[in-house]
Short mmCIF file of C-alpha atoms in Angstrom, two decimals:
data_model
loop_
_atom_site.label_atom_id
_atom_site.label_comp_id
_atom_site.label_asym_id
_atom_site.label_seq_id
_atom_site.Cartn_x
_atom_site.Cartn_y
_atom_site.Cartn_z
CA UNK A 1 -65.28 196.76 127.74
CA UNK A 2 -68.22 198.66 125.85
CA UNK A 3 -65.48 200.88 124.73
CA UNK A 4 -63.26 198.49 123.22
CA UNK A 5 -66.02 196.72 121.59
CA UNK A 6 -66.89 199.39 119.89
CA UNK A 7 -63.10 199.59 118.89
CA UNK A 8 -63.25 196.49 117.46
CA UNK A 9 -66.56 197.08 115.12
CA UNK A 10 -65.21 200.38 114.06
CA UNK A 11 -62.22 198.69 112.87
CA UNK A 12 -64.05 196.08 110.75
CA UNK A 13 -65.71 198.24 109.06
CA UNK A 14 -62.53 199.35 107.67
CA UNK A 15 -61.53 196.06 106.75
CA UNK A 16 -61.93 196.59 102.18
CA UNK A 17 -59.68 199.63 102.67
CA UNK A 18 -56.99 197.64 104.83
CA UNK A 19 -57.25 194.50 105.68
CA UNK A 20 -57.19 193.26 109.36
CA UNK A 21 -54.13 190.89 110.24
CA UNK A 22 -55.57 190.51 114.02
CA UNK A 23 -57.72 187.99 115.59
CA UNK A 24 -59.76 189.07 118.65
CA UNK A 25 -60.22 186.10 121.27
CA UNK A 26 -62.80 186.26 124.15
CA UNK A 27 -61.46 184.13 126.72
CA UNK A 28 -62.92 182.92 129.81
CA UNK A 29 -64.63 179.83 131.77
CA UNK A 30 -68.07 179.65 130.71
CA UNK A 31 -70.66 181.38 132.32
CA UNK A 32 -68.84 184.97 132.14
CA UNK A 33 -71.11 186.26 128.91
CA UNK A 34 -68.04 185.81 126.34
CA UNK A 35 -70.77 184.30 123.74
CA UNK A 36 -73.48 187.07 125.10
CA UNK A 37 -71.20 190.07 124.41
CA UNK A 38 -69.94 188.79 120.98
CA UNK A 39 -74.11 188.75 120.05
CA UNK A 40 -73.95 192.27 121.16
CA UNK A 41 -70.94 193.29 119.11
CA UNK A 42 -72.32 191.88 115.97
CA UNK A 43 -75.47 193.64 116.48
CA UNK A 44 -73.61 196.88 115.66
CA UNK A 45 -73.73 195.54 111.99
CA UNK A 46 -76.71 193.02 112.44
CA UNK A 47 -79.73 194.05 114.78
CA UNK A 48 -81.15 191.44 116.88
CA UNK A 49 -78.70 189.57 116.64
CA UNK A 50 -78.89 187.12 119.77
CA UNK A 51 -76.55 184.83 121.69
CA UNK A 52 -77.80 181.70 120.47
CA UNK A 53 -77.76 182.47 116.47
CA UNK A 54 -74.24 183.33 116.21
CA UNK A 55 -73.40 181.57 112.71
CA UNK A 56 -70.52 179.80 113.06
CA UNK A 57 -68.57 177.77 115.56
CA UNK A 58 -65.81 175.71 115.85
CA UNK A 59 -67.72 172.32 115.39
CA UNK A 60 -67.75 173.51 111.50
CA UNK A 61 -64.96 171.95 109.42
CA UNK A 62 -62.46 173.92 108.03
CA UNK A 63 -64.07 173.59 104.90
CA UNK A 64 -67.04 174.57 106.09
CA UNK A 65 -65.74 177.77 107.79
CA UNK A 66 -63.98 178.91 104.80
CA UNK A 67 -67.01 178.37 102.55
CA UNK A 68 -69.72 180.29 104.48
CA UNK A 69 -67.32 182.95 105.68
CA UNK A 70 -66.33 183.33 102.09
CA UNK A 71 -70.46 183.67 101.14
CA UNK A 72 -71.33 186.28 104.16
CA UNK A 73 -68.72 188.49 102.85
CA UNK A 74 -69.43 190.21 106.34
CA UNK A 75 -66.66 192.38 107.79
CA UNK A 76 -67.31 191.46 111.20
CA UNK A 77 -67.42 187.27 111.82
CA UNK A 78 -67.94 185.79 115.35
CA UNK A 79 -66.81 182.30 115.78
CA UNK A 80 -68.21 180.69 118.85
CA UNK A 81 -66.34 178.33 121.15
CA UNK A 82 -63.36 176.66 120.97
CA UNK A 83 -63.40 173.42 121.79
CA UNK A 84 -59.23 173.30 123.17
CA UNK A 85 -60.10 169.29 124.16
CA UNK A 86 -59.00 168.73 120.88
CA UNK A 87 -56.11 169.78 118.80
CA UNK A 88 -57.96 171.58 115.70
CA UNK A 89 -54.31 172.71 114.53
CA UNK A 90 -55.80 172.68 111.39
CA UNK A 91 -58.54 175.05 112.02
CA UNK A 92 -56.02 177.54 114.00
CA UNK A 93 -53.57 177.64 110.95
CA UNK A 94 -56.38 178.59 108.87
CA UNK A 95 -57.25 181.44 111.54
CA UNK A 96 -54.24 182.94 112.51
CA UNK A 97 -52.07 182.87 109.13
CA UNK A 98 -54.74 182.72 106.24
CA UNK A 99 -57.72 184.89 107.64
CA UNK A 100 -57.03 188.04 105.93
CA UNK A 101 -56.64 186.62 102.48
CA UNK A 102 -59.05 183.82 102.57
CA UNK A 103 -60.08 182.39 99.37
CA UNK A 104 -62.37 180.03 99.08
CA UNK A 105 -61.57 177.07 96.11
CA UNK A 106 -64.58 174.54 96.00
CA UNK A 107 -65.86 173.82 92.70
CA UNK A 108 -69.60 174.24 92.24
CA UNK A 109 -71.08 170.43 93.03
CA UNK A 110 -74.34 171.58 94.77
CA UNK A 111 -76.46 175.16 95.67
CA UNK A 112 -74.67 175.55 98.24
CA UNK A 113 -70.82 175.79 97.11
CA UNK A 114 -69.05 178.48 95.27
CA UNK A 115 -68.32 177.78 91.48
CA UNK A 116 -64.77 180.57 91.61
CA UNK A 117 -62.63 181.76 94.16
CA UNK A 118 -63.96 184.83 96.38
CA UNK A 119 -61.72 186.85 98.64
CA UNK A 120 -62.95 188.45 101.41
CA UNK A 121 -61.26 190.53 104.46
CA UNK A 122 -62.81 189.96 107.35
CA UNK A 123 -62.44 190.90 111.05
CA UNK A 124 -62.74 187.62 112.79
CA UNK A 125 -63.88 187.58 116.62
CA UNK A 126 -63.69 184.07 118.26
CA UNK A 127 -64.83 182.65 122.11
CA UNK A 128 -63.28 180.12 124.00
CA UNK A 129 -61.70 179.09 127.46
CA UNK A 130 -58.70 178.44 126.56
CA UNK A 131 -55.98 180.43 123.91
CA UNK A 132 -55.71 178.41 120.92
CA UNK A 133 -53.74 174.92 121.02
CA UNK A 134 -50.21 176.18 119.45
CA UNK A 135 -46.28 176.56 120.39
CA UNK A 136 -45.30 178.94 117.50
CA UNK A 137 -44.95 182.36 118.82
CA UNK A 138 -45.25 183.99 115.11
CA UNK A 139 -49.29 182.65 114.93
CA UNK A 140 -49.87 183.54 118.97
CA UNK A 141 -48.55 186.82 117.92
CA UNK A 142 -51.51 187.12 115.50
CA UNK A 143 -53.68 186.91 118.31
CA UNK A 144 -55.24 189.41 120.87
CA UNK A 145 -56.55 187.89 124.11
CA UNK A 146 -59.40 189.38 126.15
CA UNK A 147 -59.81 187.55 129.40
CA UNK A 148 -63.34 187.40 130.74
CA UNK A 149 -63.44 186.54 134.73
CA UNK A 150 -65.77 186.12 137.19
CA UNK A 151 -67.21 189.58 137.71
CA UNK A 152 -65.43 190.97 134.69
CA UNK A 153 -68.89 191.94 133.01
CA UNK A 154 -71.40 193.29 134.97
CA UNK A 155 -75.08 192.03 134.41
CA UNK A 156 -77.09 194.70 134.30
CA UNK A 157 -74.70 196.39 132.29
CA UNK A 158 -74.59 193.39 129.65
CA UNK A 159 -78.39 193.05 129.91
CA UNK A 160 -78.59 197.45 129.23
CA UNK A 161 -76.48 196.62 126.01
CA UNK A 162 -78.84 193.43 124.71
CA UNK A 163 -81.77 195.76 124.68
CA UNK A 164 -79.99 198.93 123.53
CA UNK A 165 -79.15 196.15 120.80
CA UNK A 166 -82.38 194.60 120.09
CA UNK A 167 -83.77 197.96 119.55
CA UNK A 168 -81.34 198.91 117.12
CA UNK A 169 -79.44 201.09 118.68
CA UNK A 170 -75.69 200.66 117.40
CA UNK A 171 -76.59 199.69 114.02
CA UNK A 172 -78.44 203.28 113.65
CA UNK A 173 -74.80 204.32 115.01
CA UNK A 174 -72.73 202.04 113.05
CA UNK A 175 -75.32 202.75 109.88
CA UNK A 176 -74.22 206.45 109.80
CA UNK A 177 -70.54 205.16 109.96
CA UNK A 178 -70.60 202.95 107.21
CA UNK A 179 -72.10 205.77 105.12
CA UNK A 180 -69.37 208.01 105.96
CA UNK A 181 -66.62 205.87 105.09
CA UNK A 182 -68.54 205.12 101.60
CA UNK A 183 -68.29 208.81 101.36
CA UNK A 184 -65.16 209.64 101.60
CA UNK A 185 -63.18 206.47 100.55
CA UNK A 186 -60.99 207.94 98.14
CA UNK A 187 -59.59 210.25 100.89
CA UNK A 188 -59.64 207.56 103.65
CA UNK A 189 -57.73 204.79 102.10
CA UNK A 190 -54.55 207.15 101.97
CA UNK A 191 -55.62 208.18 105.36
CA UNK A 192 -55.99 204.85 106.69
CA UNK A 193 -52.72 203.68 105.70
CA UNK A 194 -50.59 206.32 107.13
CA UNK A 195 -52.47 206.55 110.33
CA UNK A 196 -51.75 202.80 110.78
CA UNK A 197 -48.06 203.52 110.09
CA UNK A 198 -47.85 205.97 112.62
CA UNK A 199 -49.61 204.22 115.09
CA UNK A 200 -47.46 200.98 114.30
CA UNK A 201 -44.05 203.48 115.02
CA UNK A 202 -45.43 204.30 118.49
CA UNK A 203 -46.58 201.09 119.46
CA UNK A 204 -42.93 199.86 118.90
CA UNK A 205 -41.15 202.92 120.41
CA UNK A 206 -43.67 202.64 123.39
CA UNK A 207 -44.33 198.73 124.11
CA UNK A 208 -41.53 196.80 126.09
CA UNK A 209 -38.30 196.47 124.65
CA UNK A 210 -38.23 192.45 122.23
CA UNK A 211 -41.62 192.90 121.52
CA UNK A 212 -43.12 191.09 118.54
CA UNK A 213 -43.22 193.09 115.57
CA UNK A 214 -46.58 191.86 114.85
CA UNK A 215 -47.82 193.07 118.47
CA UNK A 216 -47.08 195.93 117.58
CA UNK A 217 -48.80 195.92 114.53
CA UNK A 218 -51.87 194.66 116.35
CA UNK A 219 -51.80 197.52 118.84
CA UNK A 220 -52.05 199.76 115.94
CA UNK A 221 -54.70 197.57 114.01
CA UNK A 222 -56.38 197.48 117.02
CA UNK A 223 -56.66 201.61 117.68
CA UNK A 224 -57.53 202.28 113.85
CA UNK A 225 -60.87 201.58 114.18
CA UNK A 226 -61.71 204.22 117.05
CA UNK A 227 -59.40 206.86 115.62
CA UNK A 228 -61.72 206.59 112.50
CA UNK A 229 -64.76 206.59 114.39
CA UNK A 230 -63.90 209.82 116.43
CA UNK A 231 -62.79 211.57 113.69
CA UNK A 232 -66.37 210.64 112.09
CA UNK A 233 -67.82 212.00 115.17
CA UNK A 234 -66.10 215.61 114.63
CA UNK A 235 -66.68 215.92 110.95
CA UNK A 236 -70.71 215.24 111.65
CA UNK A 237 -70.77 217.70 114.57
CA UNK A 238 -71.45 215.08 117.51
CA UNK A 239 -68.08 215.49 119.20
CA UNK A 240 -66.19 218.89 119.45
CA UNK A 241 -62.85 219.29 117.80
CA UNK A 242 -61.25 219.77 121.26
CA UNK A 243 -62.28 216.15 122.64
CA UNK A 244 -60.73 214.09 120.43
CA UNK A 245 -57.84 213.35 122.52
CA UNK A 246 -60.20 213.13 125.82
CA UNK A 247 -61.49 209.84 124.39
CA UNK A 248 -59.13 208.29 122.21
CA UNK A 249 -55.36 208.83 124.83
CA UNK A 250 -57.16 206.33 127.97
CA UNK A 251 -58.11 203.73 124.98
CA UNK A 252 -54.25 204.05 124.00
CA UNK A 253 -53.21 203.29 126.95
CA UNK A 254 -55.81 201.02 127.48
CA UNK A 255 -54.90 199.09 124.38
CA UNK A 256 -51.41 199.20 125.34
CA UNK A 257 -52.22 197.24 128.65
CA UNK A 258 -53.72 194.89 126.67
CA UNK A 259 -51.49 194.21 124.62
CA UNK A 260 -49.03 193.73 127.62
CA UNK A 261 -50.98 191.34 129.09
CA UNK A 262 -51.05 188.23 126.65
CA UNK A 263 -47.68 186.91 127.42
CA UNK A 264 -49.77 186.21 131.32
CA UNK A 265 -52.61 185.36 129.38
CA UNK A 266 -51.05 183.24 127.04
CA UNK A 267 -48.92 181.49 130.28
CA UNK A 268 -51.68 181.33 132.83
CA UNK A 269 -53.79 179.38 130.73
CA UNK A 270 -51.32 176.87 128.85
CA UNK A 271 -49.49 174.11 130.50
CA UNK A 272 -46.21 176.64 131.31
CA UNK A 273 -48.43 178.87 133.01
CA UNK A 274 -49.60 176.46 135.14
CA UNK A 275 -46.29 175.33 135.97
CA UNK A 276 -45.53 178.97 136.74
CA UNK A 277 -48.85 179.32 138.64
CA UNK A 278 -47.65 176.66 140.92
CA UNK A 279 -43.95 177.68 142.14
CA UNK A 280 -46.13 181.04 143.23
CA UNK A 281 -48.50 178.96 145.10
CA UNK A 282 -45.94 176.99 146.26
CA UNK A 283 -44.19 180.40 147.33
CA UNK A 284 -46.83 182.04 149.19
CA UNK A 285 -48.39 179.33 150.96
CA UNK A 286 -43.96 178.54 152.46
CA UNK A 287 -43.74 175.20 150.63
CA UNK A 288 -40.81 176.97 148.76
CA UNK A 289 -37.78 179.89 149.20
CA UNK A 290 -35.88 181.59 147.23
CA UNK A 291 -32.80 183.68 147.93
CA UNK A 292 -31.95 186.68 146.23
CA UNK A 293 -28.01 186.71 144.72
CA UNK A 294 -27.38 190.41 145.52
CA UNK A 295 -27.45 190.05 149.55
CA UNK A 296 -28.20 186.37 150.23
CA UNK A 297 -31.27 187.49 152.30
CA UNK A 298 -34.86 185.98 151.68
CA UNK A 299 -37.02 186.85 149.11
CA UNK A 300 -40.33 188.27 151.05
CA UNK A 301 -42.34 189.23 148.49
CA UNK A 302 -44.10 185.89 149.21
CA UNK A 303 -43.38 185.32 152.37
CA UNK A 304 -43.50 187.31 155.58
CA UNK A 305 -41.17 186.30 157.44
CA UNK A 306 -40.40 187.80 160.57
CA UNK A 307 -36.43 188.85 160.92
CA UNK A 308 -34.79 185.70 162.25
CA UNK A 309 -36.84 183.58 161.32
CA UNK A 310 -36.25 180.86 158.91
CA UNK A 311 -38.59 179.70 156.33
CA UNK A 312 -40.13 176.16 157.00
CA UNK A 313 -40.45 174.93 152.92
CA UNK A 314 -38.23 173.64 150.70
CA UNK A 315 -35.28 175.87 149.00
CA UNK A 316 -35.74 176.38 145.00
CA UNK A 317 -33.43 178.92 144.17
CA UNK A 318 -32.04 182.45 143.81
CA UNK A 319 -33.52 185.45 142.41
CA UNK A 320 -31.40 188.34 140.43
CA UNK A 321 -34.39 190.48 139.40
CA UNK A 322 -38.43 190.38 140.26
CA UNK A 323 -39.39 192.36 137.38
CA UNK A 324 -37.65 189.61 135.07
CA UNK A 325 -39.50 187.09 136.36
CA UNK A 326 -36.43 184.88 136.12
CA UNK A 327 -35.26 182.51 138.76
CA UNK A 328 -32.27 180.63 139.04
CA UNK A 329 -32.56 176.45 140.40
CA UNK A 330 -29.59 174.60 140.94
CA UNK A 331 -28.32 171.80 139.04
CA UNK A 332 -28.28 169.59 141.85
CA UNK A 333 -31.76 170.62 143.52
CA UNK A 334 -33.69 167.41 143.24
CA UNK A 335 -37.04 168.11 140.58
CA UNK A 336 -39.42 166.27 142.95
CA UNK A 337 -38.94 169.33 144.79
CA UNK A 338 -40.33 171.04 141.60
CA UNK A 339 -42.72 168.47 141.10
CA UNK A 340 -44.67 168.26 143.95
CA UNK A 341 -46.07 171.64 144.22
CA UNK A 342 -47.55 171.18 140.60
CA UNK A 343 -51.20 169.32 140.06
CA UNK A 344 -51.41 165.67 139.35
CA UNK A 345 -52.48 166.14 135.80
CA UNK A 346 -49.21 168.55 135.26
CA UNK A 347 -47.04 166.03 137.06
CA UNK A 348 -48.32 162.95 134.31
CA UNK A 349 -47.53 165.19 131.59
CA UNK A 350 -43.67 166.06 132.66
CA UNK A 351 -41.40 163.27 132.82
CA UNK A 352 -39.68 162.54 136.66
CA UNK A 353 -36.32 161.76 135.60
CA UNK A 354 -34.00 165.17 135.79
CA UNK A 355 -32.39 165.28 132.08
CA UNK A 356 -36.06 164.63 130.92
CA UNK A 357 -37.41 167.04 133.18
CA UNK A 358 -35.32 170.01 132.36
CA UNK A 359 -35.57 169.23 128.75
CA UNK A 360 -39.18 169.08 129.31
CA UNK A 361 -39.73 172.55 130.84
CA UNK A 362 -37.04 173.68 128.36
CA UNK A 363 -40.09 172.60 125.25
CA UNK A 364 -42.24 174.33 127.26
CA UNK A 365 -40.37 177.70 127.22
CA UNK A 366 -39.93 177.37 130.98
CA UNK A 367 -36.08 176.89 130.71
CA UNK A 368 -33.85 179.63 128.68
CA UNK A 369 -30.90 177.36 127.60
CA UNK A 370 -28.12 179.71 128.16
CA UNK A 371 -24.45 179.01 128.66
CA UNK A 372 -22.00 175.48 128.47
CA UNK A 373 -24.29 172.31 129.08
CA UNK A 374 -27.48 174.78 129.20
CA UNK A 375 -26.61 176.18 133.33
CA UNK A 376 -25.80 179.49 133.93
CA UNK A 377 -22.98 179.78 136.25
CA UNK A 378 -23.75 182.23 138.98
CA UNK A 379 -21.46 184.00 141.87
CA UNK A 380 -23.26 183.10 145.30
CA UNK A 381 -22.72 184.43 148.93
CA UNK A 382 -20.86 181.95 150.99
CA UNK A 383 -19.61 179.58 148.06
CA UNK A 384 -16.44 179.88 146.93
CA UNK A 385 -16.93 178.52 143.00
CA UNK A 386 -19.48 179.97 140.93
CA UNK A 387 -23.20 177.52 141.44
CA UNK A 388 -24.59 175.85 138.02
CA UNK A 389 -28.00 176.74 138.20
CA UNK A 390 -30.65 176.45 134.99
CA UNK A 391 -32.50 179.36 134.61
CA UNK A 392 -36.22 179.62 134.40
CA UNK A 393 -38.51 182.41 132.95
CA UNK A 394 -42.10 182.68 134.67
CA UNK A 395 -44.11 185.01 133.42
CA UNK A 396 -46.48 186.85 136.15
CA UNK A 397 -44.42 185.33 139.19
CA UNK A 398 -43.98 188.29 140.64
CA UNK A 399 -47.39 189.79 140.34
CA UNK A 400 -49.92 190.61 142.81
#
């Protein structure tokens, strides 16, 4: 994590010479130092900077955040906690679609206000236990997750990196970077550019295939920074020429695992994901079976079950492919079935009658409407006409 920290500083330094279209989320229950290492990653650019004077947070209006962000002018802005109890739509829109062009417009009424529009580019880091409150894939796209758990930071480690910071430490670093860059602008902003477009062409040739665009263009925004910041290393003599790639090909493929991971991310923490989390509870503690189409035999990726034995839950459907994630239910399998394996809170939010229910999920982007009246029709083992089934898409259902 100390690694890609330093990834993302790096990168907002770069931030007048190409803007950043990427926000970087810390995500996590509280308690697991999400706040404590954003402190640490501003202090690369601000020493001392401590956990508990973090400048804004997501009690500010929008107003608010636009105006002082728009009077730091700093290329690195941590924005502390999101409260997801509430739907601050407002405030994400502003976040995830305007950030990289802000412009402030107040009109001058008091000290404290701006009397013309400033534009800034700024690398925005934000904390919070939840992914931001929105449905539209194009603004989630915007967005890179890192998922804090229990254990995830290690506290000696993270108290190492508060003192390293109080004393100064990565700002002498980062100091010596900044000066570089100012340095040799000119010749950087051309470089810059085209090492983002070649980064963007192998994060879309390497990522899965239907992979947002804009993924990949935060996989490359994302690996800027350090390529930069090695090849500042070489040019000043602390890194040899011949250990470039030694550092920067793991953060690749670090990064690329990253970026990988926020569809789970994304799923495990929003209502869908829950749903999801559920059926493989429900799975691997025998509540509920599936079958898989090809052979008709038992899915036992779940459940061990001996050979002869038959499973003691309830039947939820058939299985083409694990790696999909993608299970077929039939039409006719009753959704308290469905239902019942899910928490309370989940069940009050999903209505209990079945066209309801499957339209529900569908909302949700649980159910992939597919063929006539939204089934798939699929050939099963021992039934002579092809079974309606609606198809549902799970992301991490298979997983470990």
């Amino acid at each position: 994590m100390g690694l890609i920290t330093l990834v993302i500083v790096a990168r907002s330094l770069l931030t007048h010479i190409l803007a950043t279209k990427v926000i970087f989320v810390f995500i996590g229950d509280s308690g697991n130092y999400k706040s404590t290492l954003a402190a640490v990653l501003l202090s690369f650019l601000f020493p001392g900077t401590k956990e508990d004077s973090l400048t804004l947070n997501f009690s500010s209006t929008e107003k608010g955040m636009r105006l002082l962000m728009s009077l730091l002018k700093h290329c690195l802005v941590v924005i502390d906690d999101y409260n997801t109890d509430k739907k601050e739509e407002s405030k994400v829109e502003f976040l995830t679609v305007d950030q990289s062009r802000m412009t402030a417009r107040v009109t001058a009424k008091s000290a404290t206000e701006l009397d013309q529009p400033v534009t800034t580019n700024t690398t925005l880091v934000c904390t919070a236990e939840r992914p931001f409150n929105t449905n539209e894939a194009s603004r989630l796209a915007r967005v890179i997750h890192l998922e804090f758990t229990k254990g995830f930071i290690n506290i000696e480690r993270i108290i190492k990196l508060q003192s390293l910071a109080e004393n100064g430490v990565f700002f002498s670093a980062m100091l010596m970077f900044i000066q570089w860059i100012l340095k040799n602008q000119d010749r950087l902003e051309q470089e810059v550019r085209n090492k983002y477009e070649e980064l963007r062409s192998n994060a879309a040739a390497e990522l899965p295939d239907g992979t947002h665009p804009r993924i990949c263009e935060n996989a490359a925004d994302f690996f800027l920074g350090i390529c930069f910041f090695i090849q500042f290393c070489i040019e000043n003599k602390y890194l040899p020429e011949d250990e470039r790639n030694k550092y920067l090909d793991p953060i690749w493929v670090r990064i690329k695992e990253i970026i990988i991971n926020q569809n789970r991310i994304i799923a495990n923490y929003e209502p869908s994901g829950i749903v999801a989390r559920s059926i493989k509870n429900a799975l691997s503690e025998g509540k509920l079976y599936l079958k898989r189409c090809k052979d008709d035999t038992y899915v036992d990726h779940f459940l061990k079950i001996k050979e002869g034995e038959e499973p003691s839950g309830e039947f939820l459907g058939y299985i083409k492919n694990e790696s999909s994630g993608d299970i077929y239910v039939p039409a006719n399998t009753e959704i308290s079935v469905i239902l019942e394996v899910m928490p309370k809170r989940i069940q009050s939010m999903i209505p209990n009658t079945k066209i309801k229910f499957w339209t529900a999920l569908a909302n949700l982007g649980l159910r992939i409407p597919t063929n006539t009246s939204n089934k798939d029709r699929i050939s099963i083992k021992g039934n002579e006409k092809p079974v309606a089934c609606y198809r549902l898409r799970l992301p991490g259902l298979f997983e470990e």
